[in-house]
PDB file of C-alpha atoms in Angstrom:
ATOM      1  CA  MET A  19     -95.009  42.025 -18.595  1.00  0.00           C
ATOM      2  CA  LYS A  20     -92.380  40.587 -16.163  1.00  0.00           C
ATOM      3  CA  ILE A  21     -90.189  37.675 -17.186  1.00  0.00           C
ATOM      4  CA  SER A  22     -91.507  35.529 -14.299  1.00  0.00           C
ATOM      5  CA  ASP A  23     -94.955  35.995 -15.687  1.00  0.00           C
ATOM      6  CA  GLU A  24     -93.731  34.697 -19.001  1.00  0.00           C
ATOM      7  CA  LEU A  25     -91.849  31.701 -17.427  1.00  0.00           C
ATOM      8  CA  ILE A  26     -94.350  30.419 -14.703  1.00  0.00           C
ATOM      9  CA  GLY A  27     -96.342  27.310 -15.928  1.00  0.00           C
ATOM     10  CA  LYS A  28     -93.995  26.410 -18.662  1.00  0.00           C
ATOM     11  CA  ASP A  29     -92.963  22.900 -18.997  1.00  0.00           C
ATOM     12  CA  VAL A  30     -89.154  22.066 -18.392  1.00  0.00           C
ATOM     13  CA  ILE A  31     -87.660  19.309 -20.439  1.00  0.00           C
ATOM     14  CA  ASP A  32     -84.289  17.796 -20.175  1.00  0.00           C
ATOM     15  CA  GLU A  33     -81.878  16.859 -22.904  1.00  0.00           C
ATOM     16  CA  SER A  34     -83.215  13.348 -23.103  1.00  0.00           C
ATOM     17  CA  GLY A  35     -86.832  14.798 -23.753  1.00  0.00           C
ATOM     18  CA  ASP A  36     -88.177  13.940 -20.448  1.00  0.00           C
ATOM     19  CA  GLN A  37     -90.516  16.507 -18.620  1.00  0.00           C
ATOM     20  CA  ILE A  38     -88.838  17.112 -15.258  1.00  0.00           C
ATOM     21  CA  GLY A  39     -91.332  19.695 -13.891  1.00  0.00           C
ATOM     22  CA  ILE A  40     -93.189  23.023 -14.519  1.00  0.00           C
ATOM     23  CA  VAL A  41     -91.766  26.480 -13.693  1.00  0.00           C
ATOM     24  CA  ASN A  42     -93.267  27.483 -10.388  1.00  0.00           C
ATOM     25  CA  ASP A  43     -91.074  30.570  -9.478  1.00  0.00           C
ATOM     26  CA  VAL A  44     -88.027  32.559 -10.808  1.00  0.00           C
ATOM     27  CA  GLU A  45     -85.212  33.724  -8.620  1.00  0.00           C
ATOM     28  CA  TRP A  46     -84.090  37.181  -9.828  1.00  0.00           C
ATOM     29  CA  ASP A  47     -80.867  39.305  -9.102  1.00  0.00           C
ATOM     30  CA  PHE A  48     -82.189  42.818  -8.990  1.00  0.00           C
ATOM     31  CA  GLU A  49     -78.618  44.365  -8.859  1.00  0.00           C
ATOM     32  CA  ALA A  50     -77.384  42.468 -11.906  1.00  0.00           C
ATOM     33  CA  ASN A  51     -80.886  42.549 -13.443  1.00  0.00           C
ATOM     34  CA  ARG A  52     -80.793  38.875 -14.382  1.00  0.00           C
ATOM     35  CA  VAL A  53     -82.373  35.466 -13.710  1.00  0.00           C
ATOM     36  CA  ILE A  54     -80.398  33.540 -11.217  1.00  0.00           C
ATOM     37  CA  SER A  55     -82.567  30.227 -11.294  1.00  0.00           C
ATOM     38  CA  ILE A  56     -85.866  28.769 -11.964  1.00  0.00           C
ATOM     39  CA  HIS A  57     -87.878  26.873  -9.412  1.00  0.00           C
ATOM     40  CA  LEU A  58     -89.862  23.739 -10.576  1.00  0.00           C
ATOM     41  CA  LYS A  59     -92.677  21.833  -9.220  1.00  0.00           C
ATOM     42  CA  GLU A  60     -92.638  18.215 -10.270  1.00  0.00           C
ATOM     43  CA  ALA A  61     -95.181  17.255 -12.967  1.00  0.00           C
ATOM     44  CA  GLY A  62     -97.200  14.071 -13.067  1.00  0.00           C
ATOM     45  CA  ILE A  63     -99.059  12.036 -10.531  1.00  0.00           C
ATOM     46  CA  SER A  64     -96.791  12.469  -7.645  1.00  0.00           C
ATOM     47  CA  ALA A  65     -97.107  16.282  -7.827  1.00  0.00           C
ATOM     48  CA  LYS A  66    -100.891  15.914  -7.822  1.00  0.00           C
ATOM     49  CA  ILE A  67    -100.886  13.999  -4.724  1.00  0.00           C
ATOM     50  CA  GLY A  68     -98.466  16.413  -2.968  1.00  0.00           C
ATOM     51  CA  LEU A  69     -95.421  14.084  -3.137  1.00  0.00           C
ATOM     52  CA  GLY A  70     -93.365  15.794  -5.854  1.00  0.00           C
ATOM     53  CA  ASP A  71     -89.928  17.293  -5.068  1.00  0.00           C
ATOM     54  CA  LYS A  72     -89.255  20.941  -5.694  1.00  0.00           C
ATOM     55  CA  LYS A  73     -86.294  21.546  -7.919  1.00  0.00           C
ATOM     56  CA  ILE A  74     -84.010  24.441  -8.638  1.00  0.00           C
ATOM     57  CA  VAL A  75     -82.331  24.798 -12.087  1.00  0.00           C
ATOM     58  CA  PRO A  76     -79.553  27.464 -12.296  1.00  0.00           C
ATOM     59  CA  TYR A  77     -79.796  29.860 -15.189  1.00  0.00           C
ATOM     60  CA  GLU A  78     -76.600  28.572 -16.710  1.00  0.00           C
ATOM     61  CA  LYS A  79     -78.306  25.231 -17.286  1.00  0.00           C
ATOM     62  CA  ILE A  80     -81.086  26.766 -19.469  1.00  0.00           C
ATOM     63  CA  GLU A  81     -80.487  25.997 -23.054  1.00  0.00           C
ATOM     64  CA  GLU A  82     -83.656  27.533 -24.738  1.00  0.00           C
ATOM     65  CA  ILE A  83     -86.900  29.172 -23.676  1.00  0.00           C
ATOM     66  CA  GLY A  84     -89.865  28.924 -26.035  1.00  0.00           C
ATOM     67  CA  ASP A  85     -93.209  27.163 -25.612  1.00  0.00           C
ATOM     68  CA  SER A  86     -91.244  25.104 -23.072  1.00  0.00           C
ATOM     69  CA  VAL A  87     -87.749  25.529 -21.151  1.00  0.00           C
ATOM     70  CA  LEU A  88     -85.196  23.198 -22.366  1.00  0.00           C
ATOM     71  CA  ILE A  89     -82.293  22.434 -20.042  1.00  0.00           C
ATOM     72  CA  LYS A  90     -78.736  21.095 -20.655  1.00  0.00           C
ATOM     73  CA  GLY A  91     -78.095  17.691 -19.074  1.00  0.00           C
ATOM     74  CA  LYS A  92     -80.131  16.438 -16.189  1.00  0.00           C
ATOM     75  CA  ILE A  93     -78.253  18.311 -13.257  1.00  0.00           C
ATOM     76  CA  PHE A  94     -80.444  20.246 -10.707  1.00  0.00           C
ATOM     77  CA  LYS A  95     -80.671  20.719  -7.064  1.00  0.00           C
ATOM     78  CA  THR A  96     -83.638  19.726  -4.889  1.00  0.00           C
ATOM     79  CA  GLU A  97     -84.816  22.274  -2.505  1.00  0.00           C
TER      80      GLU A  97
END
C-alpha cells in the first residue's frame, strides 16, 4: 500500500485542536524517496459548497500521523 493511500482522507488538526482540512493529495520526492508536503481541502460547510481554500502543509510541520494528522503551529501556504 502506498503512503498516499494511507494519508488521503485523514483529518488535519493544528496545535490548538482545530480541524483545518482533510488530506487531499501527497507531494512526493521520488529521488529522495520522501514526502515533501500534504495538500488539504478545507473541511466544513465552505468546502461543501465549493468555497474552501486548498492548503499545503510542508512535511516539516507534521507532528504526528495516526487516525488524524497533527501539525505544529498554524502555518501553511494557500495554493
